[in-house]
Coordinates of C-alpha atoms in Angstrom, one line a residue:
X72 CA -25.7 14.2 14.6
X73 CA -29.3 13.2 14.2
X74 CA -30.5 12.5 10.7
X75 CA -34.0 13.7 9.9
X76 CA -34.6 10.7 7.7
X77 CA -32.5 7.7 6.6
X78 CA -30.0 8.2 3.8
X79 CA -31.2 6.6 0.7
X80 CA -29.0 4.5 -1.6
X81 CA -29.1 4.7 -5.4
X82 CA -27.1 3.0 -8.2
X83 CA -25.4 4.3 -11.2
X84 CA -23.6 2.4 -14.0
X85 CA -19.9 2.8 -14.5
X86 CA -20.4 4.5 -17.9
X87 CA -22.5 7.2 -16.3
X88 CA -19.9 7.7 -13.5
X89 CA -17.2 8.2 -16.2
X90 CA -19.4 10.5 -18.2
X91 CA -20.0 12.7 -15.1
X92 CA -16.2 12.9 -14.6
X93 CA -15.7 13.8 -18.2
X94 CA -18.3 16.5 -18.4
X95 CA -17.2 18.0 -15.1
X96 CA -20.5 17.6 -13.3
X97 CA -18.8 15.3 -10.7
X98 CA -15.7 16.6 -8.9
X99 CA -13.9 16.3 -5.5
X100 CA -14.1 18.6 -2.5
X101 CA -10.9 20.7 -2.3
X102 CA -9.8 19.1 1.0
X103 CA -9.7 15.5 -0.4
X104 CA -6.2 13.9 -0.4
X105 CA -4.6 13.1 -3.7
X106 CA -4.9 10.0 -5.7
X107 CA -2.7 7.2 -4.2
X108 CA -3.8 3.8 -5.6
X109 CA -1.2 1.6 -7.2
X110 CA -1.5 -0.6 -10.3
X111 CA -2.3 -3.8 -8.4
X112 CA -5.3 -2.1 -6.7
X113 CA -6.5 -0.8 -10.1
X114 CA -6.2 -4.3 -11.6
X115 CA -8.2 -5.8 -8.7
X116 CA -10.9 -3.2 -9.1
X117 CA -11.3 -3.7 -12.9
X118 CA -11.4 -7.5 -12.5
X119 CA -13.9 -7.2 -9.7
X120 CA -16.2 -5.0 -11.9
X121 CA -16.0 -7.5 -14.7
X122 CA -16.6 -10.5 -12.5
X123 CA -19.5 -8.9 -10.6
X124 CA -17.8 -8.9 -7.3
X125 CA -18.6 -6.2 -4.7
X126 CA -16.6 -3.0 -5.1
X127 CA -18.0 -0.9 -2.2
X128 CA -20.4 2.0 -1.9
X129 CA -19.7 5.6 -3.0
X130 CA -20.7 8.6 -0.9
X131 CA -21.7 11.8 -2.7
X132 CA -22.9 15.2 -1.5
X133 CA -24.4 18.0 -3.6
X134 CA -22.0 20.9 -4.0
X135 CA -24.6 23.4 -2.8
X136 CA -27.0 23.0 0.1
X137 CA -30.8 23.6 0.0
X138 CA -30.1 27.3 0.5
X139 CA -27.8 27.4 -2.6
X140 CA -24.7 27.9 -0.3
X141 CA -21.5 26.1 -1.4
X142 CA -20.5 23.5 1.1
X143 CA -17.0 22.8 -0.2
X144 CA -14.8 24.3 -3.0
X145 CA -14.5 21.7 -5.8
X146 CA -11.4 20.4 -7.5
X147 CA -11.0 18.2 -10.6
X148 CA -10.0 14.5 -10.1
X149 CA -6.5 13.6 -11.3
X150 CA -5.8 13.8 -15.0
X151 CA -9.4 14.7 -16.0
X152 CA -8.4 18.2 -17.2
X153 CA -12.0 19.5 -16.7
X154 CA -13.2 22.7 -15.1
X155 CA -14.2 21.8 -11.5
X156 CA -16.5 24.9 -11.3
X157 CA -19.0 23.0 -13.4
X158 CA -19.5 20.4 -10.7
X159 CA -22.9 19.9 -9.1
X160 CA -21.9 16.8 -7.1
X161 CA -18.8 16.1 -4.9
X162 CA -17.3 12.7 -4.0
X163 CA -16.8 12.3 -0.3
X164 CA -15.9 8.6 -0.5
X165 CA -14.9 6.7 -3.7
X166 CA -12.3 9.0 -5.3
X167 CA -9.7 6.3 -5.5
X168 CA -12.1 3.8 -7.2
X169 CA -13.5 6.3 -9.8
X170 CA -10.1 7.7 -10.6
X171 CA -8.7 4.2 -11.0
X172 CA -11.3 3.3 -13.6
X173 CA -10.7 6.6 -15.3
X174 CA -7.0 6.0 -15.5
X175 CA -7.5 2.4 -16.8
X176 CA -9.6 3.5 -19.8
X177 CA -7.7 6.8 -20.2
X178 CA -10.5 9.2 -20.5
X179 CA -10.4 13.0 -20.8
X180 CA -8.4 15.7 -22.6
X181 CA -5.5 15.5 -20.2
X182 CA -5.2 11.7 -20.7
X183 CA -5.6 12.0 -24.4
X184 CA -2.8 14.5 -24.6
X185 CA -0.4 11.9 -23.1
X186 CA -0.2 10.3 -26.5
X187 CA -0.9 6.8 -27.7
X188 CA 2.2 5.3 -26.2
X189 CA 0.8 4.6 -22.8
X190 CA -2.1 2.5 -21.5
X191 CA -3.5 -0.5 -19.7
X192 CA -4.5 -3.8 -21.5
X193 CA -7.0 -6.4 -20.4
X194 CA -5.5 -9.9 -20.8
X195 CA -8.1 -12.6 -21.5
X196 CA -7.5 -16.3 -21.1
X197 CA -8.2 -17.1 -24.8
X198 CA -9.2 -14.3 -27.1
X199 CA -10.5 -16.9 -29.6
X200 CA -12.8 -18.5 -27.1
X201 CA -16.6 -18.0 -27.5
X202 CA -16.6 -16.8 -23.9
X203 CA -13.9 -14.2 -23.1
X204 CA -12.6 -14.7 -19.5
X205 CA -10.6 -11.7 -18.1
X206 CA -7.4 -12.9 -16.5
X207 CA -5.4 -9.8 -15.5
X208 CA -4.7 -6.1 -16.3
X209 CA -1.2 -5.5 -17.7
X210 CA 0.8 -2.3 -17.9
X211 CA 3.4 -2.7 -20.6
X212 CA 6.3 -0.2 -20.9
X213 CA 5.6 2.9 -22.9
X214 CA 7.6 1.6 -25.9
X215 CA 5.8 -1.8 -25.9
X216 CA 2.4 -0.2 -25.4
X217 CA 3.0 2.1 -28.4
X218 CA 3.9 -0.9 -30.6
X219 CA 0.9 -2.8 -29.5
X220 CA -1.4 0.1 -30.1
X221 CA 0.1 0.8 -33.5
X222 CA -0.2 -2.9 -34.5
X223 CA -3.2 -4.6 -32.8
X224 CA -2.2 -7.9 -34.3
X225 CA 0.6 -8.1 -31.8
X226 CA -1.8 -7.5 -29.0
X227 CA -4.2 -10.1 -30.4
X228 CA -1.4 -12.7 -30.3
X229 CA -0.9 -11.9 -26.6
X230 CA -4.6 -12.0 -25.9
X231 CA -4.4 -8.4 -24.8
X232 CA -7.2 -5.8 -25.4
X233 CA -6.5 -2.1 -24.8
X234 CA -8.8 -0.8 -22.2
X235 CA -9.0 2.6 -23.9
X236 CA -11.4 1.2 -26.4
X237 CA -13.9 0.6 -23.5
X238 CA -14.7 4.2 -22.8
X239 CA -18.3 5.3 -23.1
X240 CA -17.6 8.0 -25.8
X241 CA -14.8 9.7 -27.6
X242 CA -11.9 10.7 -25.3
X243 CA -10.3 13.3 -27.5
X244 CA -11.4 16.1 -29.9
X245 CA -12.7 13.6 -32.5
X246 CA -16.4 12.9 -32.8
X247 CA -15.7 9.2 -33.4
X248 CA -18.4 7.1 -31.7
X249 CA -17.1 4.8 -28.9
X250 CA -18.4 1.7 -30.7
X251 CA -16.4 2.6 -33.7
X252 CA -13.2 2.4 -31.6
X253 CA -13.9 -1.2 -30.9
X254 CA -14.7 -1.8 -34.6
X255 CA -11.6 -0.1 -35.8
X256 CA -9.3 -2.0 -33.4
X257 CA -10.8 -5.3 -34.4
X258 CA -10.5 -4.4 -38.2
X259 CA -6.8 -3.7 -37.7
X260 CA -6.3 -6.8 -35.5
X261 CA -7.8 -9.2 -38.1
X262 CA -7.4 -7.4 -41.5
X263 CA -9.1 -8.9 -44.5
X264 CA -11.5 -11.2 -42.6
X265 CA -14.8 -9.3 -42.1
X266 CA -16.6 -12.3 -40.6
X267 CA -13.9 -12.9 -37.9
X268 CA -13.7 -9.1 -37.3
X269 CA -17.4 -8.9 -36.7
X270 CA -17.3 -11.9 -34.4
X271 CA -14.4 -10.5 -32.4
X272 CA -16.1 -7.0 -32.1
X273 CA -19.3 -8.6 -31.0
X274 CA -17.7 -10.7 -28.2
X275 CA -15.5 -7.8 -26.9
X276 CA -18.5 -5.3 -27.0
X277 CA -21.0 -7.6 -25.3
X278 CA -18.9 -9.7 -23.0
X279 CA -16.4 -7.1 -21.8
X280 CA -17.0 -3.4 -22.7
X281 CA -20.8 -3.6 -22.1
X282 CA -20.3 -5.6 -18.9
X283 CA -17.9 -3.0 -17.5
X284 CA -19.8 0.1 -18.5
X285 CA -23.2 -1.3 -17.4
X286 CA -22.0 -2.6 -14.0
X287 CA -23.8 -0.6 -11.3
X288 CA -22.0 1.0 -8.4
X289 CA -24.2 1.9 -5.5
X290 CA -23.9 5.2 -3.8
X291 CA -25.4 7.2 -0.9
X292 CA -26.2 10.9 -1.3
X293 CA -26.1 13.1 1.8
X294 CA -29.3 15.2 2.0
X295 CA -29.5 18.8 1.0
X296 CA -30.3 20.1 4.6
X297 CA -27.1 18.6 6.0
X298 CA -24.6 21.3 7.1
X299 CA -20.9 21.5 6.2
X300 CA -19.8 20.4 9.7
X301 CA -22.2 17.4 9.6
X302 CA -20.9 16.4 6.2
X303 CA -17.4 16.4 7.6
X304 CA -18.5 14.3 10.6
X305 CA -19.9 11.7 8.1
X306 CA -16.7 11.8 6.1
X307 CA -14.7 11.1 9.3
X308 CA -17.0 8.2 10.4
X309 CA -16.9 6.7 6.9
X310 CA -13.1 6.8 6.9
X311 CA -12.3 6.1 10.6
X312 CA -11.5 2.5 10.0
X313 CA -9.1 3.3 7.2
X314 CA -5.3 3.5 7.9
X315 CA -5.0 6.4 5.5
X316 CA -7.4 8.8 7.1
X317 CA -5.5 11.3 9.2
X318 CA -6.4 14.2 11.5
X319 CA -4.7 16.4 9.0
X320 CA -7.3 15.4 6.4
X321 CA -10.1 16.5 8.8
X322 CA -8.3 19.8 9.6
X323 CA -8.0 20.5 5.9
X324 CA -11.7 19.9 5.5
X325 CA -12.5 22.3 8.3
X326 CA -10.2 24.9 6.8
X327 CA -11.6 24.7 3.2
X328 CA -13.5 27.9 2.5
X329 CA -15.1 29.3 -0.7
X330 CA -12.5 30.9 -2.8
X331 CA -9.6 30.2 -0.5
X332 CA -6.4 28.4 -1.4
X333 CA -6.2 24.8 -0.2
X334 CA -3.9 24.1 2.7
X335 CA -2.5 21.2 0.7
X336 CA -1.6 23.5 -2.2
X337 CA -0.1 26.0 0.2
X338 CA 2.2 23.4 1.6
X339 CA 3.1 22.2 -1.8
X340 CA 4.0 25.7 -2.9
X341 CA 6.0 26.3 0.2
X342 CA 7.9 23.0 -0.3
X343 CA 8.8 24.0 -3.9
X344 CA 10.3 27.3 -2.6
X345 CA 12.2 25.6 0.3
X346 CA 15.0 23.3 -1.0
X347 CA 15.7 21.9 2.5
X348 CA 12.1 20.6 2.7
X349 CA 12.9 17.7 0.4
X350 CA 15.8 16.6 2.5
X351 CA 13.5 16.2 5.5
X352 CA 10.1 15.3 4.0
X353 CA 11.0 13.9 0.6
X354 CA 9.5 14.8 -2.8
X355 CA 6.5 12.4 -2.8
X356 CA 3.6 14.9 -2.2
X357 CA 1.3 12.1 -0.9
X358 CA 3.6 11.6 2.1
X359 CA 5.2 15.0 2.3
X360 CA 2.0 17.1 2.5
X361 CA 0.4 15.3 5.4
X362 CA 3.7 15.2 7.3
X363 CA 4.3 18.9 6.9
X364 CA 0.7 19.6 7.6
X365 CA 0.8 17.7 10.9
X366 CA 4.0 19.5 11.9
X367 CA 2.2 22.8 11.2
X368 CA -0.8 21.7 13.3
X369 CA 1.5 20.7 16.2
X370 CA 3.2 24.0 16.1
X371 CA -0.2 25.8 16.1
X372 CA -1.3 23.8 19.1
X373 CA 1.8 24.9 21.1
X374 CA 1.2 28.5 20.1
X375 CA -2.4 28.3 21.3
X376 CA -1.4 26.8 24.6
X377 CA -2.5 23.2 23.8
X378 CA -0.7 19.9 24.0
X379 CA 0.4 19.1 20.4
X380 CA -1.7 15.9 20.0
X381 CA -3.9 15.1 17.0
X382 CA -7.0 15.3 19.1
X383 CA -6.4 19.1 19.3
X384 CA -5.9 19.6 15.6
X385 CA -9.5 20.6 14.8
X386 CA -10.0 22.8 17.8
X387 CA -11.2 26.3 16.8
X388 CA -8.1 28.2 18.1
X389 CA -5.8 26.0 16.2
X390 CA -7.7 26.2 12.9
X391 CA -8.1 29.9 13.5
X392 CA -4.4 30.4 13.7
X393 CA -3.7 28.4 10.6
X394 CA -6.6 29.9 8.7
X395 CA -5.3 33.4 9.4
X396 CA -2.7 34.3 6.8
X397 CA -0.2 35.8 9.3
X398 CA -0.4 32.8 11.6
X399 CA 0.4 30.3 8.9
X400 CA 3.1 32.5 7.4
X401 CA 4.8 32.7 10.7
X402 CA 4.7 28.9 11.1
X403 CA 6.1 28.3 7.6
X404 CA 8.8 30.9 8.2
X405 CA 9.7 29.3 11.5
X406 CA 10.1 25.9 9.9
X407 CA 12.3 27.3 7.2
X408 CA 14.5 29.1 9.8
X409 CA 14.8 25.9 11.7
X410 CA 16.1 24.1 8.6
X411 CA 18.9 26.7 8.5
X412 CA 19.6 26.3 12.2
X413 CA 19.8 22.5 11.8
X414 CA 22.3 23.0 8.9
X415 CA 24.5 25.0 11.3
X416 CA 24.4 22.0 13.6
X417 CA 25.5 19.7 10.8
X418 CA 22.1 18.2 10.3
X419 CA 21.0 18.3 6.7
X420 CA 18.9 15.2 6.2
X421 CA 16.1 13.3 7.8
X422 CA 18.0 10.1 8.2
X423 CA 20.6 11.9 10.3
X424 CA 18.1 13.7 12.5
X425 CA 18.4 12.3 16.0
X426 CA 14.8 13.2 17.0
X427 CA 11.9 15.1 15.7
X428 CA 10.5 15.9 19.1
X429 CA 12.4 19.2 20.1
X430 CA 11.9 20.5 16.5
X431 CA 8.2 21.1 17.2
X432 CA 9.3 23.7 19.7
X433 CA 11.8 25.8 17.8
X434 CA 9.5 26.8 14.9
X435 CA 6.7 27.5 17.5
X436 CA 9.0 29.8 19.4
X437 CA 10.1 31.6 16.2
X438 CA 7.7 34.6 16.5
X439 CA 8.8 35.1 20.0
X440 CA 12.6 35.2 19.4
X441 CA 12.5 36.7 15.9
X442 CA 12.8 40.3 17.2
X443 CA 16.0 39.3 19.0
X444 CA 17.5 37.9 15.8
X445 CA 17.1 41.4 14.2
X446 CA 19.3 42.8 17.0
X447 CA 22.7 41.5 15.8
X448 CA 24.2 41.6 19.3
X449 CA 21.5 39.2 20.5
X450 CA 21.4 36.7 17.7
X451 CA 24.4 34.8 18.9
X452 CA 22.9 34.4 22.4
X453 CA 19.6 33.2 20.9
X454 CA 21.4 30.6 18.9
X455 CA 23.3 29.4 21.9
X456 CA 20.1 29.0 23.9
X457 CA 18.4 27.1 21.1
X458 CA 21.5 24.9 20.5
X459 CA 21.6 24.0 24.2
X460 CA 17.9 23.2 24.1
X461 CA 18.2 21.1 20.9
X462 CA 21.1 19.0 22.1
X463 CA 19.7 18.4 25.5
X464 CA 16.5 17.2 23.8
X465 CA 18.6 14.8 21.7
X466 CA 20.8 13.2 24.3
X467 CA 18.7 13.2 27.5
X468 CA 15.7 11.0 28.5
X469 CA 13.3 14.0 28.7
X470 CA 11.3 13.3 25.6
X471 CA 11.3 9.5 25.7
X472 CA 7.9 9.4 27.5
X473 CA 4.9 11.7 27.5
X474 CA 6.6 13.7 24.8
X475 CA 3.7 15.9 23.9
X476 CA 3.0 17.1 27.5
X477 CA 6.7 17.7 28.0
X478 CA 7.0 19.5 24.7
X479 CA 4.4 22.0 25.8
X480 CA 6.2 22.4 29.2
X481 CA 9.5 23.1 27.4
X482 CA 7.8 25.5 24.9
X483 CA 6.0 27.4 27.7
X484 CA 9.2 27.8 29.8
X485 CA 11.4 28.9 26.8
X486 CA 8.8 31.3 25.6
X487 CA 8.7 33.0 29.0
X488 CA 12.5 33.3 29.1
X489 CA 12.6 34.8 25.6
X490 CA 9.8 37.3 26.5
X491 CA 11.1 38.4 29.9
X492 CA 14.9 38.5 29.6
X493 CA 17.0 41.4 28.4
X494 CA 20.3 41.2 26.7
X495 CA 22.2 41.8 30.0
X496 CA 20.4 39.0 31.7
X497 CA 20.7 36.3 29.0
X498 CA 22.5 33.2 30.3
X499 CA 22.4 29.4 30.1
X500 CA 22.1 29.4 33.9
X501 CA 18.7 30.9 33.5
X502 CA 17.6 28.0 31.3
X503 CA 18.9 25.5 33.9
X504 CA 16.6 27.0 36.5
X505 CA 13.5 27.3 34.4
X506 CA 13.4 24.9 31.5
X507 CA 12.8 21.2 32.5
X508 CA 15.1 19.6 29.9
X509 CA 18.1 21.4 31.4
X510 CA 17.5 19.6 34.7
X511 CA 17.9 16.1 33.0
X512 CA 21.3 14.3 33.4
X513 CA 23.6 14.2 30.4
X514 CA 25.0 10.8 29.3
X515 CA 28.1 9.9 31.2
X516 CA 31.5 9.2 29.6
X517 CA 31.5 5.7 31.1
X518 CA 28.1 4.9 29.6
X519 CA 29.1 6.1 26.2
X520 CA 32.2 3.9 25.9
X521 CA 30.8 0.7 27.6
X522 CA 31.2 -2.6 25.9
X523 CA 29.0 -4.3 28.5
X524 CA 26.0 -2.3 27.3
X525 CA 27.1 -1.1 23.8
X526 CA 25.3 1.8 22.2
X527 CA 23.3 0.9 19.1
X528 CA 24.8 1.8 15.7
X529 CA 23.9 5.3 14.4
X530 CA 22.3 3.7 11.3
X531 CA 19.3 2.8 13.4
X532 CA 16.6 5.2 14.7
X533 CA 18.2 5.5 18.1
X534 CA 18.2 9.2 19.2
X535 CA 21.3 9.1 21.4
X536 CA 23.4 7.1 18.8
X537 CA 22.4 9.5 16.0
X538 CA 23.1 12.5 18.2
X539 CA 26.6 11.2 19.0
X540 CA 27.4 10.7 15.3
X541 CA 26.2 14.3 14.6
X542 CA 28.4 15.5 17.5
X543 CA 31.4 13.9 15.8
X544 CA 30.8 16.1 12.8
X545 CA 31.1 19.4 14.6
X546 CA 34.9 19.9 13.9
X547 CA 34.3 19.4 10.1
X548 CA 34.6 15.6 9.8
X549 CA 37.1 15.7 6.9
X550 CA 37.0 12.7 4.5
X551 CA 40.0 10.5 5.2
X552 CA 40.7 10.2 1.4
X553 CA 39.8 13.6 -0.1
X554 CA 40.2 15.9 3.0
X555 CA 36.9 17.6 2.2
X556 CA 34.9 18.7 5.2
X557 CA 31.4 17.4 5.5
X558 CA 28.7 19.8 4.0
X559 CA 25.2 19.9 2.6
X560 CA 26.6 19.2 -0.8
X561 CA 28.5 16.0 0.0
X562 CA 26.6 14.6 3.0
X563 CA 24.5 12.4 0.7
X564 CA 27.7 10.7 -0.5
X565 CA 28.9 9.9 3.1
X566 CA 28.5 6.4 4.6
X567 CA 28.9 5.2 8.2
X568 CA 32.2 3.3 8.2
X569 CA 33.6 1.0 10.9
X570 CA 36.9 2.4 12.3
X571 CA 37.9 -1.0 13.7
X572 CA 36.9 -3.2 10.8
X573 CA 34.1 -5.8 11.3
X574 CA 36.3 -8.6 10.0
X575 CA 39.1 -7.9 12.4
X576 CA 36.8 -7.6 15.5
X577 CA 34.8 -10.7 14.6
X578 CA 38.0 -12.7 14.5
X579 CA 39.4 -11.3 17.7
X580 CA 36.6 -10.4 20.1
X581 CA 34.4 -13.6 20.3
X582 CA 32.0 -14.1 23.2
X583 CA 28.4 -13.2 23.6
X584 CA 26.7 -10.1 22.1
X585 CA 29.4 -10.0 19.5
X586 CA 27.6 -8.0 16.8
X587 CA 26.4 -5.4 19.2
X588 CA 30.0 -4.8 20.4
X589 CA 31.3 -4.8 16.8
X590 CA 28.7 -2.2 15.8
X591 CA 29.1 0.0 18.8
X592 CA 28.0 3.6 18.0
X593 CA 31.5 5.0 18.7
X594 CA 33.1 2.6 16.2
X595 CA 31.7 4.7 13.3
X596 CA 32.7 7.7 11.2
X597 CA 31.0 9.2 8.2
X598 CA 33.3 9.0 5.2
X599 CA 32.8 9.1 1.4
X600 CA 31.6 6.0 -0.4
X601 CA 34.9 5.8 -2.3
X602 CA 37.0 6.0 0.9
X603 CA 34.8 3.4 2.5
X604 CA 35.3 1.0 -0.4
X605 CA 39.1 1.3 -0.1
X606 CA 39.1 0.3 3.6
X607 CA 40.2 -3.2 4.5
X608 CA 40.1 -5.6 7.4
X609 CA 43.6 -4.5 8.6
X610 CA 44.1 -2.8 11.9
X611 CA 42.8 0.7 11.5
X612 CA 46.1 2.6 11.8
X613 CA 47.6 0.3 9.2
X614 CA 44.9 0.9 6.5
X615 CA 45.0 4.6 7.2
X616 CA 48.8 4.8 6.9
X617 CA 48.5 3.0 3.6
X618 CA 46.8 6.2 2.3
X619 CA 49.8 8.4 2.6
X620 CA 52.1 5.7 1.3
X621 CA 49.9 5.7 -1.9
X622 CA 49.5 9.5 -1.9
X623 CA 52.9 11.2 -1.8
X624 CA 51.4 14.6 -1.1
X625 CA 49.6 13.3 2.0
X626 CA 51.8 13.2 5.1
X627 CA 50.9 11.5 8.4
X628 CA 50.3 14.9 10.1
X629 CA 47.6 15.8 7.6
X630 CA 46.1 12.3 7.9
X631 CA 46.0 12.8 11.7
X632 CA 44.1 16.1 11.2
X633 CA 41.5 14.4 9.0
X634 CA 41.0 11.6 11.5
X635 CA 40.8 13.8 14.6
X636 CA 38.3 16.1 12.9
X637 CA 35.8 13.2 13.6
X638 CA 36.6 13.3 17.3
X639 CA 38.7 10.1 16.8
X640 CA 41.9 9.7 18.9
X641 CA 44.4 9.0 16.2
X642 CA 47.0 7.1 18.4
X643 CA 44.3 4.9 19.9
X644 CA 43.8 3.4 16.4
X645 CA 47.1 1.6 16.8
X646 CA 46.6 -2.1 17.4
X647 CA 49.1 -4.7 18.5
X648 CA 48.9 -8.3 17.5
X649 CA 47.3 -10.4 20.2
X650 CA 45.8 -7.3 21.9
X651 CA 43.1 -6.4 19.5
X652 CA 40.2 -6.8 22.0
X653 CA 42.0 -4.8 24.7
X654 CA 43.0 -2.0 22.2
X655 CA 39.4 -1.8 20.9
X656 CA 38.1 -1.3 24.4
X657 CA 40.7 1.3 25.1
X658 CA 39.9 3.1 21.8
X659 CA 36.2 3.3 22.8
X660 CA 37.0 4.7 26.2
X661 CA 39.3 7.4 24.7
X662 CA 36.8 8.3 22.0
X663 CA 34.0 8.4 24.6
X664 CA 36.0 11.0 26.5
X665 CA 36.2 13.3 23.4
X666 CA 32.5 12.8 22.4
X667 CA 31.2 13.3 26.0
X668 CA 33.1 16.6 26.2
X669 CA 31.6 17.7 22.8
X670 CA 28.1 16.7 24.0
X671 CA 28.6 18.7 27.2
X672 CA 29.7 21.8 25.2
X673 CA 26.8 21.5 22.8
X674 CA 24.3 21.0 25.6
X675 CA 25.6 24.3 27.1
X676 CA 25.2 26.0 23.8
X677 CA 28.9 26.1 22.9
X678 CA 30.8 24.8 19.9
X679 CA 33.2 21.9 20.6
X680 CA 36.9 22.8 20.2
X681 CA 39.7 20.5 19.1
X682 CA 42.0 19.4 21.9
X683 CA 44.4 17.6 19.7
X684 CA 42.7 14.2 20.0
X685 CA 43.8 13.7 23.6

């Protein structure tokens, strides 16, 4: 980009910035991410403004170019409650700072409607001093703030001044001049002493309020001839050193068009309609929207024949697919379908998901295999294929390195299989010949049960360990205490429990690498919190048998069923005194046999079957 002339810098006092936000003449481009600053950052900014420290430069662009064409659709900053269509300027850089000042002084109809029970206070070192020295910004609880605002004398005793009396003009429907806000607060803070009231009002007005509102913040304005794409390039360059700028933000900027719905808002609406979304992406929109957005972009890359890397996110074919209503709808529908598919595999939450990597592929394939789902006699086969692909992606080494390149290879191969095979020719053997992940070796039974190289606990972000734990849920994973099978409604109440208690093993194992052996992946089962609390450091079969001694309706045969529903060999939990170490090693080997068989079944697209815990 070659600038026709240098960008000129101007300055504008804080009071004018706030007025522009309040009257709606200053807004944000629709693609801007949401407000994210925390209270410590707001405090640092307010104190910097009062102390005359640098606060950075703003970057603005006129909403319309020199040909009166709208560059970007506007949206109102957080909490302002103004109509963004009145905007003539847009903030490309500086949203967090201006919104922070706004929130500190509580401007605008939306802020005023929150009531008088919330707000920030400026704490000064000594409010009776001739020179008021700002010390901190405090955010009392709503109850305390309400008390302090109702009775300014209490605030005066704490040397606290409400920042809401600093705003440049009335913040609500009243026509009360801003200077009268300061006067009225001081009158109530020192009732009956007009001289002291005048002195306090004069010091607050001149030394604090005026200092804040007259403090200049410099800004650069992009020229009127600059095109939309050039403005986005400047936006990227300005933010490229920031950890918070993401390729998703740039893609959103490219997709923003006059009168069209923001991609951010589209994702937010989809998440509200998709309950499973919260379990995988959370409810914090500041984190959820970019994560879902980047997943959408990766899927679009695969569907357009590109490696799903962030460098491809702003390529024209990718943006074209997302910008088209049908393309984006297919992707959202594919992700939603995949959530249901994961639920069938006993994966309901993010913290139990072994790996995100194969999950880029299944939603991308959705438009290709969707016609087969509509044919009821083919749906079972489609699910078996996808189950086999998913589990091989979880337990093999295929996606440990060069994941994006290999993702595309897997997608391309599966897509061709789905497109070219008829019902009569559908078989897992076809996948073995054509899809690379099916040529990777599955983990061996001897490797799974090894104490020389113990597997990491499933509570860590280890794909294989998490996958093995999920494999142990496939027979229902009944709670030892209640007998309830694991489900989407109770999985959040399950905890990873040591089958051989930590206390017992630490006393009896000894030697090097003790904690890794104690926390071996196969020494865990997911049980309810209450059941976990009732466990002890006794040998496992002893504490389990204590259950049916306490519960007369629970016989040992029923307890065995519950235990073996976790792929736990019941008899192998028996421990003889003096042989704890040997019995633990034997238990791991026997459980490894069961788990390895279940993994082989899943990796072939089959459901594991109980074999009586042998």
